[in-house]
GROMACS .gro file of C-alpha atoms in nm:
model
  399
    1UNK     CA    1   3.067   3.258  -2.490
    2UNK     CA    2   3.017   2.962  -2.319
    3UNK     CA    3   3.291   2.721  -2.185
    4UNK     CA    4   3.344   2.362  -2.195
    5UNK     CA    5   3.350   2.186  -1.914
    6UNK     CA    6   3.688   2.054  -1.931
    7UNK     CA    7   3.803   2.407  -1.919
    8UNK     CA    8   3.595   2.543  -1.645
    9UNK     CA    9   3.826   2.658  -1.292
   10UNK     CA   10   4.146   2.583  -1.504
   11UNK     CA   11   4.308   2.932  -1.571
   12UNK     CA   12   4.479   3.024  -1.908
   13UNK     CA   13   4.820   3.136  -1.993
   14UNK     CA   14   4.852   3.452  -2.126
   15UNK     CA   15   4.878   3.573  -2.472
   16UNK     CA   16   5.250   3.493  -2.588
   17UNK     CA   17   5.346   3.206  -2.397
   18UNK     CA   18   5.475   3.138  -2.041
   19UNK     CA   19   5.631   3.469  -1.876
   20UNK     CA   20   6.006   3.476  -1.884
   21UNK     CA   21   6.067   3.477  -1.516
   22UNK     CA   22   5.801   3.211  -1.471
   23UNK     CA   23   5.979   2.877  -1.314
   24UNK     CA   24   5.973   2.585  -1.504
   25UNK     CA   25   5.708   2.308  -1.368
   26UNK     CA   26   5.835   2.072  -1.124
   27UNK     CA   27   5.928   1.732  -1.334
   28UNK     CA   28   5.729   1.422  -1.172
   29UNK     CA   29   6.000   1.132  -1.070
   30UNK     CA   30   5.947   0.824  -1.245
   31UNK     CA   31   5.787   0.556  -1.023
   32UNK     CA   32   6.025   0.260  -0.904
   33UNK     CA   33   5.978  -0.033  -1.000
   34UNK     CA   34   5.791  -0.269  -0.689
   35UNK     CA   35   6.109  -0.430  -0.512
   36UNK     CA   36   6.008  -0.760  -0.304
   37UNK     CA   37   5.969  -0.699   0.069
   38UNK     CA   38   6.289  -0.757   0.244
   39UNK     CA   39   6.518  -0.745  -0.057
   40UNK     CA   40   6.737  -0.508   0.115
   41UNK     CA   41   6.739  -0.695   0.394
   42UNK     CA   42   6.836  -1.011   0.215
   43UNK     CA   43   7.130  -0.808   0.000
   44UNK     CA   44   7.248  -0.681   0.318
   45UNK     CA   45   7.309  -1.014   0.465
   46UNK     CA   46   7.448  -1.175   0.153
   47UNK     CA   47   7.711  -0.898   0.197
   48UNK     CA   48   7.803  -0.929   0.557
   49UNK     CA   49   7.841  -1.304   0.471
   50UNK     CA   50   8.037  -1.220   0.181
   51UNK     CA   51   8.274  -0.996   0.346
   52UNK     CA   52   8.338  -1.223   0.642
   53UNK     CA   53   8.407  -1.502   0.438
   54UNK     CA   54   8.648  -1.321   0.186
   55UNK     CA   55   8.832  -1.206   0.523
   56UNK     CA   56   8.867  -1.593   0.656
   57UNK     CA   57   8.946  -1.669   0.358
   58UNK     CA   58   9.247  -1.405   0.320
   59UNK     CA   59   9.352  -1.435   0.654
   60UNK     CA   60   9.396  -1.852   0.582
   61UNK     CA   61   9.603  -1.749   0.268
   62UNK     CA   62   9.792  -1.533   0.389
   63UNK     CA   63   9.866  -1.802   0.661
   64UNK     CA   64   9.973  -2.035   0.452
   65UNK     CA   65  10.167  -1.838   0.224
   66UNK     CA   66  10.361  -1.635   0.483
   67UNK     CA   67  10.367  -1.934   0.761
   68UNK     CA   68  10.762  -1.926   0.733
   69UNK     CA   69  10.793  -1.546   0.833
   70UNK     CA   70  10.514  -1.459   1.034
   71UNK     CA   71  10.618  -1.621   1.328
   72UNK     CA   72  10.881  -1.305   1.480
   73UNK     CA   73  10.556  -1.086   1.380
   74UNK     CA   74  10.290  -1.311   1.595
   75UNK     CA   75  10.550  -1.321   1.880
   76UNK     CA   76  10.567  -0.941   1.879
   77UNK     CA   77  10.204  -0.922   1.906
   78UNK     CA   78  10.165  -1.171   2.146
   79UNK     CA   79  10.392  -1.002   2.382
   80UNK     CA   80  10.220  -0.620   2.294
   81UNK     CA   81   9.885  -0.738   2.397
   82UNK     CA   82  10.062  -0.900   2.720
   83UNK     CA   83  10.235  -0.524   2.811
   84UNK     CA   84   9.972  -0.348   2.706
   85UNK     CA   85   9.818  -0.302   3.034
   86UNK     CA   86  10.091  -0.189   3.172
   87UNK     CA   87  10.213   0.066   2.887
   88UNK     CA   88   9.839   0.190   2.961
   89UNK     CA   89   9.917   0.210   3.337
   90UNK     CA   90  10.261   0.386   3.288
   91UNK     CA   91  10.065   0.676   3.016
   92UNK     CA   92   9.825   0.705   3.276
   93UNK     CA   93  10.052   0.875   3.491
   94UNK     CA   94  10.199   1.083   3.298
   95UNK     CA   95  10.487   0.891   3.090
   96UNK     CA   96  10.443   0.906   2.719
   97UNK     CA   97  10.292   0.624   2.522
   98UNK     CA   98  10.628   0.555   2.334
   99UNK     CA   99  10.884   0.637   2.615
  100UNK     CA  100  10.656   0.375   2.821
  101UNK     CA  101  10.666   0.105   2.509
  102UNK     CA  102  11.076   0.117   2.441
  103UNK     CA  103  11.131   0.094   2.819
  104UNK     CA  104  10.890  -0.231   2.844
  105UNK     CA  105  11.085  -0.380   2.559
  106UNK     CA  106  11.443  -0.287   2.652
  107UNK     CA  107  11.323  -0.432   2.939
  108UNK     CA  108  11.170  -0.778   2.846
  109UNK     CA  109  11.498  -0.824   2.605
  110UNK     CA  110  11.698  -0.771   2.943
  111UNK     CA  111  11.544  -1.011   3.081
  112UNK     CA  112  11.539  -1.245   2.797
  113UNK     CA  113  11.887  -1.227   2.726
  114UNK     CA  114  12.035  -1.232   3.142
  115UNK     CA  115  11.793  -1.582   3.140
  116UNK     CA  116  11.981  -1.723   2.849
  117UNK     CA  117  12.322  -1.600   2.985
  118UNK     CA  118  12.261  -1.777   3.277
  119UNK     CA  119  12.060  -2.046   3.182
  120UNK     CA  120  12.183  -2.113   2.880
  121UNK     CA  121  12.570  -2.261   2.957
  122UNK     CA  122  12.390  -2.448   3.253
  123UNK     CA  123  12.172  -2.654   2.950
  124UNK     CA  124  12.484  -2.728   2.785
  125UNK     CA  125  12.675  -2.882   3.015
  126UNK     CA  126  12.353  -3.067   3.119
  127UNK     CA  127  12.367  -3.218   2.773
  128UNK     CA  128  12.695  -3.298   2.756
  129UNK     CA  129  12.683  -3.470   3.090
  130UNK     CA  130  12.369  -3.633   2.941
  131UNK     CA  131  12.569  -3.764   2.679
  132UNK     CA  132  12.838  -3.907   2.848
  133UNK     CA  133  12.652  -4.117   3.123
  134UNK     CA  134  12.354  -4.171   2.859
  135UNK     CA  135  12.529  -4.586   2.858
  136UNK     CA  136  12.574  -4.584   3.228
  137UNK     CA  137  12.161  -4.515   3.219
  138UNK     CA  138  12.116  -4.789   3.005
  139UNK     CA  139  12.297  -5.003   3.232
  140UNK     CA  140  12.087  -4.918   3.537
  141UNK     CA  141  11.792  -4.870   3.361
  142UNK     CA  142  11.830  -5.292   3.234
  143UNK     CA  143  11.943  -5.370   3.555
  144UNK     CA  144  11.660  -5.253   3.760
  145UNK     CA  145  11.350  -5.369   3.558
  146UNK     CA  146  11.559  -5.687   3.547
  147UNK     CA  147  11.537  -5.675   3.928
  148UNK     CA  148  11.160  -5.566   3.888
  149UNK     CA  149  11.064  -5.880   3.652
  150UNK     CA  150  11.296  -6.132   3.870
  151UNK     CA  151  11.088  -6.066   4.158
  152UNK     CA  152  10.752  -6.050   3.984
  153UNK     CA  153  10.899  -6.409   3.797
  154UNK     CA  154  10.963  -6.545   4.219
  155UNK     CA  155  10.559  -6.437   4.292
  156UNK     CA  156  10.393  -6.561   3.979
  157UNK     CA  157  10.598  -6.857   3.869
  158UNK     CA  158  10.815  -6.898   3.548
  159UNK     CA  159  10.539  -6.987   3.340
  160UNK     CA  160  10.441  -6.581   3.333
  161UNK     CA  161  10.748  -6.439   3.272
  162UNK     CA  162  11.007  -6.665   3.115
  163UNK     CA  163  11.357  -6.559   2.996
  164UNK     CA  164  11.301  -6.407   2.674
  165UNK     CA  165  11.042  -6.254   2.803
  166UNK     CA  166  11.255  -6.043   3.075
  167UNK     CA  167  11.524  -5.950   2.795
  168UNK     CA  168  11.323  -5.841   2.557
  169UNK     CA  169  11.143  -5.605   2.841
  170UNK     CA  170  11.522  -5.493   2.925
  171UNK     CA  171  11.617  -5.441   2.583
  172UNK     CA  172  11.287  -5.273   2.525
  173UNK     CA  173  11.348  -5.019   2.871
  174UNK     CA  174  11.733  -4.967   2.741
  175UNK     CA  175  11.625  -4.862   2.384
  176UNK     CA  176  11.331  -4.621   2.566
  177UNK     CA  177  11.615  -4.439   2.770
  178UNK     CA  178  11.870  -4.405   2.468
  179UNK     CA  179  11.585  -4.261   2.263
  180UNK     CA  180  11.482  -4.008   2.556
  181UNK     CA  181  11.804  -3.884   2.582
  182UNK     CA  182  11.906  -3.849   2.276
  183UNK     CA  183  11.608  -3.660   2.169
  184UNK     CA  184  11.683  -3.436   2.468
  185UNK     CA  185  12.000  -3.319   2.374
  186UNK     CA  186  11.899  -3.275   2.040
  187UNK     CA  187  11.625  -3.029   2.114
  188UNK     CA  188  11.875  -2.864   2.357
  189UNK     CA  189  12.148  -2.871   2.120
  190UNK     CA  190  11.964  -2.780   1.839
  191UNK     CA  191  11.679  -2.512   1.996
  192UNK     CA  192  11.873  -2.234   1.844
  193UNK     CA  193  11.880  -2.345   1.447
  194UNK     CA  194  11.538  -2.481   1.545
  195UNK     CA  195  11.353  -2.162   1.634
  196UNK     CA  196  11.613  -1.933   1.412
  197UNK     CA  197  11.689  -1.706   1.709
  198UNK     CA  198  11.878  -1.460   1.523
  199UNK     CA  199  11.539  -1.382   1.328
  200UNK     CA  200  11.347  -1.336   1.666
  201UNK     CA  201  11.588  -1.185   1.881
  202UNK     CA  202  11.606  -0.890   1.601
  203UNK     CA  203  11.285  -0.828   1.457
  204UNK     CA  204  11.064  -0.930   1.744
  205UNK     CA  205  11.156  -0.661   1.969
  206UNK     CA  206  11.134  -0.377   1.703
  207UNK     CA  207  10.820  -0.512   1.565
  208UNK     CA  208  10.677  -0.518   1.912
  209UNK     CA  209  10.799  -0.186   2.036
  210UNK     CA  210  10.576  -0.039   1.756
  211UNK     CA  211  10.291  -0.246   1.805
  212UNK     CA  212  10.278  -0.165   2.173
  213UNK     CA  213  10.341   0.216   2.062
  214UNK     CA  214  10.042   0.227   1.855
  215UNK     CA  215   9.840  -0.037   2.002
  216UNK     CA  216   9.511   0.207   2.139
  217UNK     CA  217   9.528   0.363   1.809
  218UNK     CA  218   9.450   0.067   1.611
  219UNK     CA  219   9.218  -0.081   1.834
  220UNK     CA  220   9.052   0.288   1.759
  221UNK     CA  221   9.097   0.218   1.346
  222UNK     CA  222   8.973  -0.138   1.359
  223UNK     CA  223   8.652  -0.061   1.594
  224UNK     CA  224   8.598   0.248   1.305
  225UNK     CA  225   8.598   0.017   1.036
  226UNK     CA  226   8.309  -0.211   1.223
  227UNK     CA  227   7.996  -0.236   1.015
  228UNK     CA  228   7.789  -0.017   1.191
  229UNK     CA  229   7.485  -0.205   1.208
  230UNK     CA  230   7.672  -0.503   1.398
  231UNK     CA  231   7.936  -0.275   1.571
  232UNK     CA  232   7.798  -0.316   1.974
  233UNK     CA  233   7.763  -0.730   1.935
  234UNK     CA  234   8.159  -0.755   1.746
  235UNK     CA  235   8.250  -0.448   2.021
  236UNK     CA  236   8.090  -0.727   2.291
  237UNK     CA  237   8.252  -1.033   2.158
  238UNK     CA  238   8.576  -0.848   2.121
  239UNK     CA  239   8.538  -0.776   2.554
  240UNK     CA  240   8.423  -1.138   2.575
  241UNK     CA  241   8.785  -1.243   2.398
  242UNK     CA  242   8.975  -1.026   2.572
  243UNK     CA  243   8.880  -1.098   2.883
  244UNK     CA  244   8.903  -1.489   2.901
  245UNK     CA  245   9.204  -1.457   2.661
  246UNK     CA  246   9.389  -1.234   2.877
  247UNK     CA  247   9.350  -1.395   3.184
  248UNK     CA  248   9.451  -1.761   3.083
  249UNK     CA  249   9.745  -1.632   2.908
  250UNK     CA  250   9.854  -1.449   3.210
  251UNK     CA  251   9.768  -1.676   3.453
  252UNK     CA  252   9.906  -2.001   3.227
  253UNK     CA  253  10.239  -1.800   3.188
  254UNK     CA  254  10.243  -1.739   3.560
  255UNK     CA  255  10.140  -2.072   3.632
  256UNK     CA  256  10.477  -2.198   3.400
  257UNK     CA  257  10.749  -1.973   3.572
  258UNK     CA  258  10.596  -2.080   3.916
  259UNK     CA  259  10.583  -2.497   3.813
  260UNK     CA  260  10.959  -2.428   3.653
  261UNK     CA  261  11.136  -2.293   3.942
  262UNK     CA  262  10.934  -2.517   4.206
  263UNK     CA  263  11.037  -2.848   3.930
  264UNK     CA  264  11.379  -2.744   3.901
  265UNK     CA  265  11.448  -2.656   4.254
  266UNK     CA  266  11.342  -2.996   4.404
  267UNK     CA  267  11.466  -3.211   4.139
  268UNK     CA  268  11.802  -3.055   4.185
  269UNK     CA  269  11.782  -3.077   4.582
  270UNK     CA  270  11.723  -3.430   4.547
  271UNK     CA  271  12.025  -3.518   4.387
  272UNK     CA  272  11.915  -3.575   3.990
  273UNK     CA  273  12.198  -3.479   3.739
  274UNK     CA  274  11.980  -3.334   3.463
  275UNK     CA  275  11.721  -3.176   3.734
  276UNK     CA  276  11.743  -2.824   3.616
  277UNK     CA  277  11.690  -2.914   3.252
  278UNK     CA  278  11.378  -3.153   3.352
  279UNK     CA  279  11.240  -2.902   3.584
  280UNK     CA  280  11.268  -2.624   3.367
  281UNK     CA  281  11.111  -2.841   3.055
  282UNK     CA  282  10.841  -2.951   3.230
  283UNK     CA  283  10.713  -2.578   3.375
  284UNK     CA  284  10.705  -2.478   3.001
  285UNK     CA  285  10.561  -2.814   2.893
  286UNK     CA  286  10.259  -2.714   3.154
  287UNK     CA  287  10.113  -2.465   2.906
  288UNK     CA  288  10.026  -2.787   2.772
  289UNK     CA  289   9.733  -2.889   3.005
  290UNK     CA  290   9.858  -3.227   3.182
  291UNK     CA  291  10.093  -3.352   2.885
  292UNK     CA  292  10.307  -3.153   2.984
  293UNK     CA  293  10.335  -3.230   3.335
  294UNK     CA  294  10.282  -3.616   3.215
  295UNK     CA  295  10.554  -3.555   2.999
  296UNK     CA  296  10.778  -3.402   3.287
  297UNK     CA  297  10.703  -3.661   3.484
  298UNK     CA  298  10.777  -3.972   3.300
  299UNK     CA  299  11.095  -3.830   3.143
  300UNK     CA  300  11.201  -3.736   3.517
  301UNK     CA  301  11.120  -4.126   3.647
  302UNK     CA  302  11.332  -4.290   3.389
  303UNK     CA  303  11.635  -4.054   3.423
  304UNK     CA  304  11.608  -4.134   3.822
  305UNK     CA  305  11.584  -4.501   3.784
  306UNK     CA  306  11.901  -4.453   3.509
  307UNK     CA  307  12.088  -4.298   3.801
  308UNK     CA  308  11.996  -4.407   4.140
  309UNK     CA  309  11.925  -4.749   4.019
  310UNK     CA  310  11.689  -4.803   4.280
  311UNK     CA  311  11.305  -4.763   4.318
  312UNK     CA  312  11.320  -4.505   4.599
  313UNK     CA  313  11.450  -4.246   4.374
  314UNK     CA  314  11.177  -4.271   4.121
  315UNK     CA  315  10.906  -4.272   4.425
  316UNK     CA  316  11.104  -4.001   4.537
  317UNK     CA  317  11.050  -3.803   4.191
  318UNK     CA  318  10.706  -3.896   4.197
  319UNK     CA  319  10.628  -3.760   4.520
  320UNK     CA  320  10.742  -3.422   4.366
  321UNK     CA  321  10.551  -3.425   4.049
  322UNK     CA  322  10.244  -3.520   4.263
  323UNK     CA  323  10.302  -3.222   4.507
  324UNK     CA  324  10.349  -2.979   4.219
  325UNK     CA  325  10.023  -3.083   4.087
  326UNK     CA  326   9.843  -3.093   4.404
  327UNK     CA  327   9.997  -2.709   4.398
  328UNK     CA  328   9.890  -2.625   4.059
  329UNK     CA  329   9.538  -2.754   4.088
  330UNK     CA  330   9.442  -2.623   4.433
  331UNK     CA  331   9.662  -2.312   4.497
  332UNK     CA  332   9.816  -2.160   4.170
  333UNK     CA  333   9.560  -2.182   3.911
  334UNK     CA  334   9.281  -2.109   4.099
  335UNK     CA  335   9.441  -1.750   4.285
  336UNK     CA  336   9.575  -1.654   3.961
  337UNK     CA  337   9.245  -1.754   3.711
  338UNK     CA  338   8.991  -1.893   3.890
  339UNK     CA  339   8.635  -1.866   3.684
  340UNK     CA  340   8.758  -1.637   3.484
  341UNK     CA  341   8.885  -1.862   3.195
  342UNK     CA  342   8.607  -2.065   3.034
  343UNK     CA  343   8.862  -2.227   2.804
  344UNK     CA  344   8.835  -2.621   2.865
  345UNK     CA  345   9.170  -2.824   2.901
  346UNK     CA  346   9.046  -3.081   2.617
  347UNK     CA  347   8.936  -2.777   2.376
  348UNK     CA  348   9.297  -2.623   2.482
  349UNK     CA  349   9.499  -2.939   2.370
  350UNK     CA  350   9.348  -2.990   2.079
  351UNK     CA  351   9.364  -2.609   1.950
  352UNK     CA  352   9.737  -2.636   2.015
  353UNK     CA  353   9.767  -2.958   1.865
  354UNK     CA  354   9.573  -2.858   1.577
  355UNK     CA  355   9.775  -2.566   1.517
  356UNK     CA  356  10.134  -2.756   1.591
  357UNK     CA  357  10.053  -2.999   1.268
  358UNK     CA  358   9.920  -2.731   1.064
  359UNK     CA  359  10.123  -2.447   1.094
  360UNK     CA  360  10.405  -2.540   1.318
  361UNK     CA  361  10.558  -2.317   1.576
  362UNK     CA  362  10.333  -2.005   1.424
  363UNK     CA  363  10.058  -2.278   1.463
  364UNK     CA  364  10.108  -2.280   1.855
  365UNK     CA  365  10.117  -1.939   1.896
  366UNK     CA  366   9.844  -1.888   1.720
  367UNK     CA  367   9.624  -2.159   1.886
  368UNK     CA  368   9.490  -2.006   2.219
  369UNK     CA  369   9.353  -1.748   2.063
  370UNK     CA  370   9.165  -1.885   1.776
  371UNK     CA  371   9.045  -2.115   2.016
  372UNK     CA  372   8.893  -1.806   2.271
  373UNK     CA  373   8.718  -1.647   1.933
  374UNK     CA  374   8.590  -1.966   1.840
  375UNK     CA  375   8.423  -2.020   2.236
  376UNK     CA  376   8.343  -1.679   2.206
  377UNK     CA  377   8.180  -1.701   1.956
  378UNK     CA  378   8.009  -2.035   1.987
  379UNK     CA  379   7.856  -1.896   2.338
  380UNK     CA  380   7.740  -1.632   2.169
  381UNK     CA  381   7.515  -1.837   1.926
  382UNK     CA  382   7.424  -2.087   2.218
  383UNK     CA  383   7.276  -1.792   2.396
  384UNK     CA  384   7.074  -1.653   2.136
  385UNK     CA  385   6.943  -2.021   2.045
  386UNK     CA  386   6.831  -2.064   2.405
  387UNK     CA  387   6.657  -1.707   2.366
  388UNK     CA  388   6.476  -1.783   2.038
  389UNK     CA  389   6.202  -1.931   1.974
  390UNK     CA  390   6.321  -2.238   1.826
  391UNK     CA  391   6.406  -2.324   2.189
  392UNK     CA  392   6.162  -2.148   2.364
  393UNK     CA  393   5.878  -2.251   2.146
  394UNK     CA  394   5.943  -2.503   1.895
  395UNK     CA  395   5.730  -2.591   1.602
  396UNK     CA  396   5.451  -2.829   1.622
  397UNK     CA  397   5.324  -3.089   1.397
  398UNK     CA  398   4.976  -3.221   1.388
  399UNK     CA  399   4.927  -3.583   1.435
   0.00000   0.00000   0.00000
């Protein structure tokens, strides 16, 4: 019998049907449908985009929701990421992780609490004498830029500065002083109800104790839940942050204690009744870059011209202020940061600025370091710009 040709070379199944140990044929898959080139690509992004977004966009809500209560829980971090080198040092030889945290906290509260003891009654009786000789300031405040505009009235004639003139500039000067002391002793008076120390003084320690216990494990947790693909550049920026972050906070909180002490010292050595308490204001104020000191410094001139009455005192004052910033500028800050912080003064004030009007005192606090991710960051763009070809080779058009 002869075959057909569509069944030539294509063998038969036996008589019966397929053998009952035979495997089944293989099923073909059903082709995919054609997907664009770079759809993944593009879904991928869209979802890194998405995910960053929704987390800015939490982290601002939960900001503004829990602005009045986060502030004890910030301040515990803040001061776990400033131990935490030295909890690491401490495990490193031997002393356990939390044994090392509890005795860094019991001893920052130590500290904390003997600088309030002592400090503390000192401020008070600063006010007080602040409030009693706050008219006598007035006085002698009046009386010398009377003095001033009497012999600027004998140079220039009459016809520049007449009578009204001078007492509305005296009555102008007194006002200035009242208002500047006044506002002094209420901040002084009114610190504690202002910053709720209860609230910090209890939960700040205990939150940070735990944070500083734990804090290598969830830097471990939060670098595991890193999207892979984008893990080495956030593990980069995240060195980038810590580094210039670390060292101005350090080197600004040094740079405070030394400017306090040196302020207070010399203002008290020259004789001014509320030295200690403008001393010590303007070292803090000097996280501030310049309004602090500016701050210091004109608060410190009227209160000298209020008391000595004459205009060596206030040179006298200003020969301090101008030492400590010689100090600062060309000893302090550059031993203790040097090039290491590329965090600009301008940048600086406005961040904590910014963060003042929007947030308040959590505002502050959080203000330096939103303002190192955000230079961080924008380096990190600039140098891939400069690296791409948009820089290197830009487009060209025809003419």
């Amino acid at each position: 019998m002869t075959r057909l040709p569509a069944e030539r070379g294509v063998a038969r199944p036996p008589a019966g049907g397929m053998p009952a140990d035979a495997p089944p044929p293989p099923l073909r898959p059903r082709p995919e449908p054609a997907r664009p080139a770079g759809a993944a690509r593009v879904s991928t992004r869209g979802q890194r985009i998405a995910l960053f977004a929704g987390l800015g966009a939490a982290l601002l809500l939960a900001l503004w929701l829990f602005s009045q209560i986060l502030t004890p829980f910030v301040l515990a971090a803040v001061i776990a990421y400033f131990l935490d080198p030295v909890a690491a040092r401490l495990s490193r030889i031997g002393l356990p992780r939390g044994l090392a945290a509890l005795l860094l906290v019991l001893g920052m509260v130590a500290v904390a609490l003997l600088g309030l003891l002592l400090l503390y009654p000192l401020l008070i009786s600063q006010v007080t004498v602040l409030l009693q000789r706050l008219p006598s300031y007035v006085i002698g405040v009046g009386q010398a830029v009377r003095d001033a505009l009497i012999l600027l009235s004998a140079r220039l004639g009459p016809d520049v500065f007449d009578t009204r003139l001078q007492d509305l500039a005296v009555g102008q000067a007194g006002a200035i002083i009242s208002w500047l002391g006044t506002s002094v002793a209420r901040l002084l008076g009114g610190g504690v109800a202002l910053f709720n120390v209860f609230t910090l003084v209890t939960v700040t320690p205990v939150v940070a104790f735990y944070l500083l216990r734990d804090w290598p494990r969830m830097v471990l947790r939060v670098d595991a839940w890193l999207p892979r693909r984008s893990a080495s550049t956030l593990r980069q920026l995240a060195r980038d942050t810590d580094r210039l972050l670390s060292a101005w906070l350090r080197g600004q909180l040094l740079c405070c204690a030394l400017l306090a002490v040196y302020y207070a010292a010399a203002l008290s050595a020259i004789g001014l009744e509320l030295g200690l308490t403008v001393g010590l204001l303007s070292g803090i104020l000097s996280f501030i870059p310049y309004i602090g000191s500016i701050t210091g410094l004109l608060t410190a001139l009227g209160l000298a011209l209020a008391q000595f009455g004459t205009w060596n005192g206030v040179l006298t004052v200003l020969a301090i202020f101008l030492t400590g910033q010689v100090v600062e500028g060309y000893i302090i800050y550059p031993r203790l940061l040097g090039d290491r912080v590329e965090l600009h003064a301008v940048w600086v004030i406005f961040a904590l600025f910014a963060g003042g009007v929007a947030f308040g005192f959590l505002g502050v606090l959080l203000a330096v370091p939103i303002a190192a991710v955000a230079g961080v960051i924008a380096r990190y763009w600039l140098r891939r710009y400069l690296e791409s070809p948009l820089y290197l080779d830009p487009p060209r058009t025809g003419l």
